């Protein structure tokens, strides 16, 4: 009897240890198993392309990975720089480590989904055919992406300033990589604005209609 009570007490003590969890339900276990499966796949993918075993995907290794994901079409220099900007937390070594791999793949997937729109914007508004976009061209792009609702000059300036340093050079204009960053910023900073909050003469959004603005 005492032995059984002691055993039960030991089990209760064990259950109170940090890290003990209740028996997982089916949905919870499935989600856990899927996370483990994804982590394993990412590990295998990283090991496959980290050919020099540095623990980082250097630029040429990242190009090889994205080429395979892109039907064997190599990414452009602007696309590579964009993915590095989105996923490389250090922004110094210009490499992707294992922890950054998922972010890099998500950024690539989202970019490829939006690529037709991005290409259309670049072709339509690069009026000088120099792949450089200045304030007025950026404002037209943001307007186009905002259902024709013109952003305020402050909003355009904010997007421009945020994206302009992507290549390490602040020159008051955006190159192809930076315009992709700018488009991403514009889509990720939105809230509903009222007609009466705009007083700079620009065309406001319609009442109650979502419009991009600085958060």
Tab-separated table of N, CA, C and O in Angstrom, residues 39-119:
chain	number	residue	atom	x	y	z
A	39	UNK	N	10.131	21.743	-39.730
A	39	UNK	CA	11.483	22.021	-39.230
A	39	UNK	C	12.484	21.040	-39.833
A	39	UNK	O	13.598	21.428	-40.216
A	40	UNK	N	12.091	19.790	-39.935
A	40	UNK	CA	12.974	18.778	-40.523
A	40	UNK	C	13.237	19.067	-41.995
A	40	UNK	O	14.368	18.952	-42.482
A	41	UNK	N	12.174	19.465	-42.713
A	41	UNK	CA	12.328	19.794	-44.133
A	41	UNK	C	13.250	20.992	-44.318
A	41	UNK	O	14.087	21.013	-45.229
A	42	UNK	N	13.107	21.996	-43.440
A	42	UNK	CA	13.968	23.172	-43.519
A	42	UNK	C	15.417	22.806	-43.213
A	42	UNK	O	16.348	23.317	-43.848
A	43	UNK	N	15.594	21.928	-42.235
A	43	UNK	CA	16.951	21.464	-41.907
A	43	UNK	C	17.596	20.791	-43.120
A	43	UNK	O	18.755	21.056	-43.455
A	44	UNK	N	16.829	19.905	-43.762
A	44	UNK	CA	17.361	19.171	-44.914
A	44	UNK	C	17.662	20.117	-46.073
A	44	UNK	O	18.691	19.985	-46.745
A	45	UNK	N	16.771	21.081	-46.282
A	45	UNK	CA	16.964	22.048	-47.361
A	45	UNK	C	18.204	22.899	-47.115
A	45	UNK	O	19.009	23.138	-48.023
A	46	UNK	N	18.355	23.327	-45.859
A	46	UNK	CA	19.502	24.160	-45.515
A	46	UNK	C	20.803	23.387	-45.714
A	46	UNK	O	21.766	23.907	-46.296
A	47	UNK	N	20.831	22.147	-45.237
A	47	UNK	CA	22.030	21.323	-45.379
A	47	UNK	C	22.359	21.066	-46.852
A	47	UNK	O	23.527	21.021	-47.242
A	48	UNK	N	21.320	20.924	-47.667
A	48	UNK	CA	21.529	20.653	-49.094
A	48	UNK	C	22.228	21.814	-49.788
A	48	UNK	O	23.101	21.615	-50.644
A	49	UNK	N	21.866	23.041	-49.422
A	49	UNK	CA	22.401	24.210	-50.127
A	49	UNK	C	23.563	24.884	-49.405
A	49	UNK	O	24.240	25.723	-49.996
A	50	UNK	N	23.796	24.529	-48.148
A	50	UNK	CA	24.966	25.043	-47.444
A	50	UNK	C	26.160	24.167	-47.816
A	50	UNK	O	26.692	23.405	-47.011
A	51	UNK	N	26.602	24.300	-49.059
A	51	UNK	CA	27.589	23.367	-49.612
A	51	UNK	C	28.966	23.506	-48.966
A	51	UNK	O	29.739	22.548	-48.936
A	52	UNK	N	29.276	24.681	-48.447
A	52	UNK	CA	30.592	24.847	-47.815
A	52	UNK	C	30.519	24.675	-46.299
A	52	UNK	O	31.505	24.900	-45.590
A	53	UNK	N	29.320	24.314	-45.791
A	53	UNK	CA	29.129	23.971	-44.373
A	53	UNK	C	29.560	25.093	-43.429
A	53	UNK	O	30.182	24.852	-42.396
A	54	UNK	N	29.202	26.315	-43.779
A	54	UNK	CA	29.539	27.453	-42.913
A	54	UNK	C	28.427	27.765	-41.918
A	54	UNK	O	28.604	28.608	-41.044
A	55	UNK	N	27.279	27.090	-42.077
A	55	UNK	CA	26.140	27.408	-41.221
A	55	UNK	C	25.350	28.601	-41.730
A	55	UNK	O	24.449	29.088	-41.053
A	56	UNK	N	25.696	29.048	-42.942
A	56	UNK	CA	24.995	30.167	-43.564
A	56	UNK	C	24.869	29.915	-45.057
A	56	UNK	O	25.753	29.301	-45.662
A	57	UNK	N	23.763	30.385	-45.622
A	57	UNK	CA	23.623	30.364	-47.075
A	57	UNK	C	24.170	31.681	-47.596
A	57	UNK	O	23.578	32.744	-47.396
A	58	UNK	N	25.339	31.601	-48.226
A	58	UNK	CA	25.914	32.798	-48.807
A	58	UNK	C	25.181	33.117	-50.107
A	58	UNK	O	24.322	32.365	-50.560
A	59	UNK	N	25.503	34.232	-50.692
A	59	UNK	CA	24.729	34.737	-51.825
A	59	UNK	C	24.615	33.714	-52.961
A	59	UNK	O	23.525	33.487	-53.493
A	60	UNK	N	25.715	33.085	-53.327
A	60	UNK	CA	25.679	32.122	-54.424
A	60	UNK	C	24.852	30.890	-54.060
A	60	UNK	O	24.168	30.307	-54.917
A	61	UNK	N	24.856	30.505	-52.779
A	61	UNK	CA	24.056	29.369	-52.336
A	61	UNK	C	22.572	29.719	-52.312
A	61	UNK	O	21.708	28.896	-52.666
A	62	UNK	N	22.272	30.940	-51.901
A	62	UNK	CA	20.882	31.404	-51.918
A	62	UNK	C	20.361	31.474	-53.348
A	62	UNK	O	19.203	31.113	-53.620
A	63	UNK	N	21.192	31.914	-54.270
A	63	UNK	CA	20.807	31.955	-55.685
A	63	UNK	C	20.469	30.547	-56.183
A	63	UNK	O	19.463	30.346	-56.884
A	64	UNK	N	21.274	29.561	-55.796
A	64	UNK	CA	21.022	28.180	-56.211
A	64	UNK	C	19.676	27.688	-55.686
A	64	UNK	O	18.905	27.043	-56.406
A	65	UNK	N	19.385	27.994	-54.425
A	65	UNK	CA	18.117	27.584	-53.817
A	65	UNK	C	16.929	28.224	-54.525
A	65	UNK	O	15.974	27.539	-54.912
A	66	UNK	N	16.982	29.544	-54.712
A	66	UNK	CA	15.863	30.243	-55.335
A	66	UNK	C	15.714	29.866	-56.807
A	66	UNK	O	14.603	29.868	-57.340
A	67	UNK	N	16.809	29.528	-57.455
A	67	UNK	CA	16.754	29.077	-58.850
A	67	UNK	C	15.937	27.796	-58.964
A	67	UNK	O	15.085	27.654	-59.848
A	68	UNK	N	16.175	26.866	-58.043
A	68	UNK	CA	15.415	25.612	-58.067
A	68	UNK	C	13.937	25.871	-57.791
A	68	UNK	O	13.065	25.242	-58.389
A	69	UNK	N	13.653	26.794	-56.886
A	69	UNK	CA	12.265	27.116	-56.557
A	69	UNK	C	11.582	27.921	-57.658
A	69	UNK	O	10.366	28.094	-57.636
A	70	UNK	N	12.366	28.416	-58.612
A	70	UNK	CA	11.851	29.302	-59.658
A	70	UNK	C	11.926	28.632	-61.034
A	70	UNK	O	12.213	29.290	-62.035
A	71	UNK	N	11.678	27.314	-61.063
A	71	UNK	CA	11.697	26.560	-62.324
A	71	UNK	C	13.025	26.716	-63.055
A	71	UNK	O	13.063	26.889	-64.280
A	72	UNK	N	14.097	26.703	-62.271
A	72	UNK	CA	15.463	26.784	-62.801
A	72	UNK	C	15.782	28.104	-63.503
A	72	UNK	O	16.713	28.187	-64.302
A	73	UNK	N	15.007	29.141	-63.176
A	73	UNK	CA	15.298	30.492	-63.671
A	73	UNK	C	15.985	31.260	-62.542
A	73	UNK	O	15.382	31.473	-61.485
A	74	UNK	N	17.231	31.672	-62.727
A	74	UNK	CA	17.945	32.372	-61.654
A	74	UNK	C	17.255	33.684	-61.278
A	74	UNK	O	16.736	34.398	-62.152
A	75	UNK	N	17.221	34.015	-59.995
A	75	UNK	CA	16.655	35.304	-59.580
A	75	UNK	C	17.540	36.451	-60.037
A	75	UNK	O	18.746	36.279	-60.234
A	76	UNK	N	16.937	37.602	-60.209
A	76	UNK	CA	17.711	38.776	-60.582
A	76	UNK	C	18.473	39.301	-59.364
A	76	UNK	O	18.205	38.913	-58.219
A	77	UNK	N	19.423	40.181	-59.620
A	77	UNK	CA	20.176	40.793	-58.526
A	77	UNK	C	19.235	41.540	-57.581
A	77	UNK	O	19.388	41.482	-56.352
A	78	UNK	N	18.244	42.231	-58.151
A	78	UNK	CA	17.287	42.971	-57.326
A	78	UNK	C	16.468	42.025	-56.455
A	78	UNK	O	16.188	42.324	-55.289
A	79	UNK	N	16.090	40.874	-57.009
A	79	UNK	CA	15.300	39.906	-56.244
A	79	UNK	C	16.111	39.323	-55.092
A	79	UNK	O	15.600	39.184	-53.970
A	80	UNK	N	17.371	38.992	-55.356
A	80	UNK	CA	18.238	38.470	-54.299
A	80	UNK	C	18.405	39.506	-53.186
A	80	UNK	O	18.289	39.195	-51.990
A	81	UNK	N	18.661	40.742	-53.569
A	81	UNK	CA	18.842	41.801	-52.577
A	81	UNK	C	17.571	42.024	-51.767
A	81	UNK	O	17.628	42.317	-50.565
A	82	UNK	N	16.417	41.870	-52.422
A	82	UNK	CA	15.141	42.033	-51.725
A	82	UNK	C	14.964	40.940	-50.669
A	82	UNK	O	14.569	41.221	-49.531
A	83	UNK	N	15.250	39.683	-51.038
A	83	UNK	CA	15.096	38.585	-50.092
A	83	UNK	C	16.057	38.746	-48.917
A	83	UNK	O	15.693	38.524	-47.756
A	84	UNK	N	17.285	39.169	-49.196
A	84	UNK	CA	18.250	39.412	-48.126
A	84	UNK	C	17.758	40.525	-47.199
A	84	UNK	O	17.880	40.432	-45.972
A	85	UNK	N	17.181	41.555	-47.788
A	85	UNK	CA	16.666	42.661	-46.985
A	85	UNK	C	15.536	42.189	-46.076
A	85	UNK	O	15.443	42.597	-44.909
A	86	UNK	N	14.676	41.322	-46.595
A	86	UNK	CA	13.516	40.865	-45.839
A	86	UNK	C	13.869	39.840	-44.766
A	86	UNK	O	13.204	39.791	-43.722
A	87	UNK	N	14.885	39.007	-45.008
A	87	UNK	CA	15.120	37.869	-44.119
A	87	UNK	C	16.409	37.934	-43.311
A	87	UNK	O	16.501	37.307	-42.256
A	88	UNK	N	17.412	38.667	-43.785
A	88	UNK	CA	18.698	38.707	-43.104
A	88	UNK	C	18.638	39.699	-41.948
A	88	UNK	O	18.729	40.912	-42.148
A	89	UNK	N	18.476	39.185	-40.743
A	89	UNK	CA	18.310	40.062	-39.584
A	89	UNK	C	19.546	40.890	-39.287
A	89	UNK	O	19.453	42.001	-38.769
A	90	UNK	N	20.714	40.349	-39.591
A	90	UNK	CA	21.945	41.078	-39.295
A	90	UNK	C	22.145	42.236	-40.265
A	90	UNK	O	22.694	43.275	-39.909
A	91	UNK	N	21.708	42.059	-41.514
A	91	UNK	CA	21.892	43.047	-42.576
A	91	UNK	C	23.360	43.459	-42.708
A	91	UNK	O	23.670	44.554	-43.159
A	92	UNK	N	24.251	42.576	-42.279
A	92	UNK	CA	25.679	42.875	-42.351
A	92	UNK	C	26.398	41.841	-43.201
A	92	UNK	O	27.135	42.182	-44.133
A	93	UNK	N	26.166	40.556	-42.890
A	93	UNK	CA	26.899	39.505	-43.590
A	93	UNK	C	26.288	39.132	-44.938
A	93	UNK	O	26.896	38.417	-45.728
A	94	UNK	N	25.055	39.628	-45.210
A	94	UNK	CA	24.390	39.338	-46.475
A	94	UNK	C	24.293	37.827	-46.718
A	94	UNK	O	24.521	37.336	-47.820
A	95	UNK	N	23.941	37.119	-45.653
A	95	UNK	CA	23.767	35.671	-45.723
A	95	UNK	C	22.469	35.294	-45.011
A	95	UNK	O	21.910	36.093	-44.263
A	96	UNK	N	22.010	34.072	-45.245
A	96	UNK	CA	20.824	33.565	-44.576
A	96	UNK	C	21.238	32.397	-43.700
A	96	UNK	O	21.776	31.391	-44.204
A	97	UNK	N	21.022	32.510	-42.391
A	97	UNK	CA	21.336	31.379	-41.529
A	97	UNK	C	20.102	30.495	-41.380
A	97	UNK	O	19.041	30.793	-41.925
A	98	UNK	N	20.240	29.426	-40.634
A	98	UNK	CA	19.136	28.454	-40.537
A	98	UNK	C	17.876	29.091	-39.955
A	98	UNK	O	16.758	28.810	-40.420
A	99	UNK	N	18.012	29.953	-38.959
A	99	UNK	CA	16.848	30.578	-38.337
A	99	UNK	C	16.148	31.543	-39.294
A	99	UNK	O	14.964	31.841	-39.116
A	100	UNK	N	16.878	32.048	-40.280
A	100	UNK	CA	16.303	33.023	-41.215
A	100	UNK	C	15.736	32.369	-42.476
A	100	UNK	O	15.100	33.036	-43.290
A	101	UNK	N	15.967	31.057	-42.625
A	101	UNK	CA	15.569	30.383	-43.859
A	101	UNK	C	14.067	30.452	-44.095
A	101	UNK	O	13.621	30.712	-45.218
A	102	UNK	N	13.283	30.201	-43.070
A	102	UNK	CA	11.826	30.224	-43.237
A	102	UNK	C	11.357	31.596	-43.702
A	102	UNK	O	10.517	31.708	-44.601
A	103	UNK	N	11.893	32.655	-43.094
A	103	UNK	CA	11.513	34.014	-43.476
A	103	UNK	C	11.886	34.288	-44.928
A	103	UNK	O	11.141	34.941	-45.662
A	104	UNK	N	13.043	33.775	-45.354
A	104	UNK	CA	13.477	33.964	-46.734
A	104	UNK	C	12.536	33.269	-47.707
A	104	UNK	O	12.164	33.837	-48.748
A	105	UNK	N	12.122	32.048	-47.367
A	105	UNK	CA	11.227	31.292	-48.245
A	105	UNK	C	9.836	31.924	-48.300
A	105	UNK	O	9.202	31.964	-49.353
A	106	UNK	N	9.371	32.425	-47.155
A	106	UNK	CA	8.065	33.105	-47.129
A	106	UNK	C	8.121	34.382	-47.963
A	106	UNK	O	7.205	34.676	-48.733
A	107	UNK	N	9.217	35.139	-47.812
A	107	UNK	CA	9.369	36.375	-48.585
A	107	UNK	C	9.395	36.080	-50.082
A	107	UNK	O	8.795	36.804	-50.880
A	108	UNK	N	10.083	35.008	-50.465
A	108	UNK	CA	10.152	34.640	-51.879
A	108	UNK	C	8.776	34.221	-52.405
A	108	UNK	O	8.372	34.617	-53.500
A	109	UNK	N	8.065	33.428	-51.615
A	109	UNK	CA	6.731	32.969	-52.016
A	109	UNK	C	5.788	34.148	-52.207
A	109	UNK	O	5.041	34.219	-53.198
A	110	UNK	N	5.816	35.088	-51.257
A	110	UNK	CA	4.931	36.254	-51.348
A	110	UNK	C	5.336	37.149	-52.520
A	110	UNK	O	4.473	37.700	-53.213
A	111	UNK	N	6.636	37.288	-52.735
A	111	UNK	CA	7.095	38.097	-53.866
A	111	UNK	C	6.632	37.492	-55.183
A	111	UNK	O	6.145	38.211	-56.067
A	112	UNK	N	6.775	36.177	-55.339
A	112	UNK	CA	6.384	35.525	-56.591
A	112	UNK	C	4.881	35.652	-56.818
A	112	UNK	O	4.429	35.790	-57.962
A	113	UNK	N	4.123	35.643	-55.756
A	113	UNK	CA	2.675	35.814	-55.871
A	113	UNK	C	2.332	37.213	-56.374
A	113	UNK	O	1.407	37.395	-57.162
A	114	UNK	N	3.101	38.204	-55.924
A	114	UNK	CA	2.837	39.596	-56.296
A	114	UNK	C	3.654	40.060	-57.493
A	114	UNK	O	3.505	41.200	-57.940
A	115	UNK	N	4.516	39.204	-58.012
A	115	UNK	CA	5.438	39.613	-59.071
A	115	UNK	C	4.738	40.225	-60.290
A	115	UNK	O	5.216	41.251	-60.816
A	116	UNK	N	3.618	39.655	-60.777
A	116	UNK	CA	2.969	40.276	-61.943
A	116	UNK	C	2.588	41.736	-61.703
A	116	UNK	O	2.763	42.583	-62.587
A	117	UNK	N	2.077	42.023	-60.507
A	117	UNK	CA	1.701	43.404	-60.174
A	117	UNK	C	2.943	44.283	-60.096
A	117	UNK	O	2.963	45.409	-60.615
A	118	UNK	N	3.990	43.767	-59.455
A	118	UNK	CA	5.224	44.539	-59.311
A	118	UNK	C	5.832	44.842	-60.673
A	118	UNK	O	6.231	45.980	-60.964
A	119	UNK	N	5.899	43.837	-61.543
A	119	UNK	CA	6.458	44.033	-62.886
A	119	UNK	C	5.641	45.057	-63.671
A	119	UNK	O	6.199	45.892	-64.399
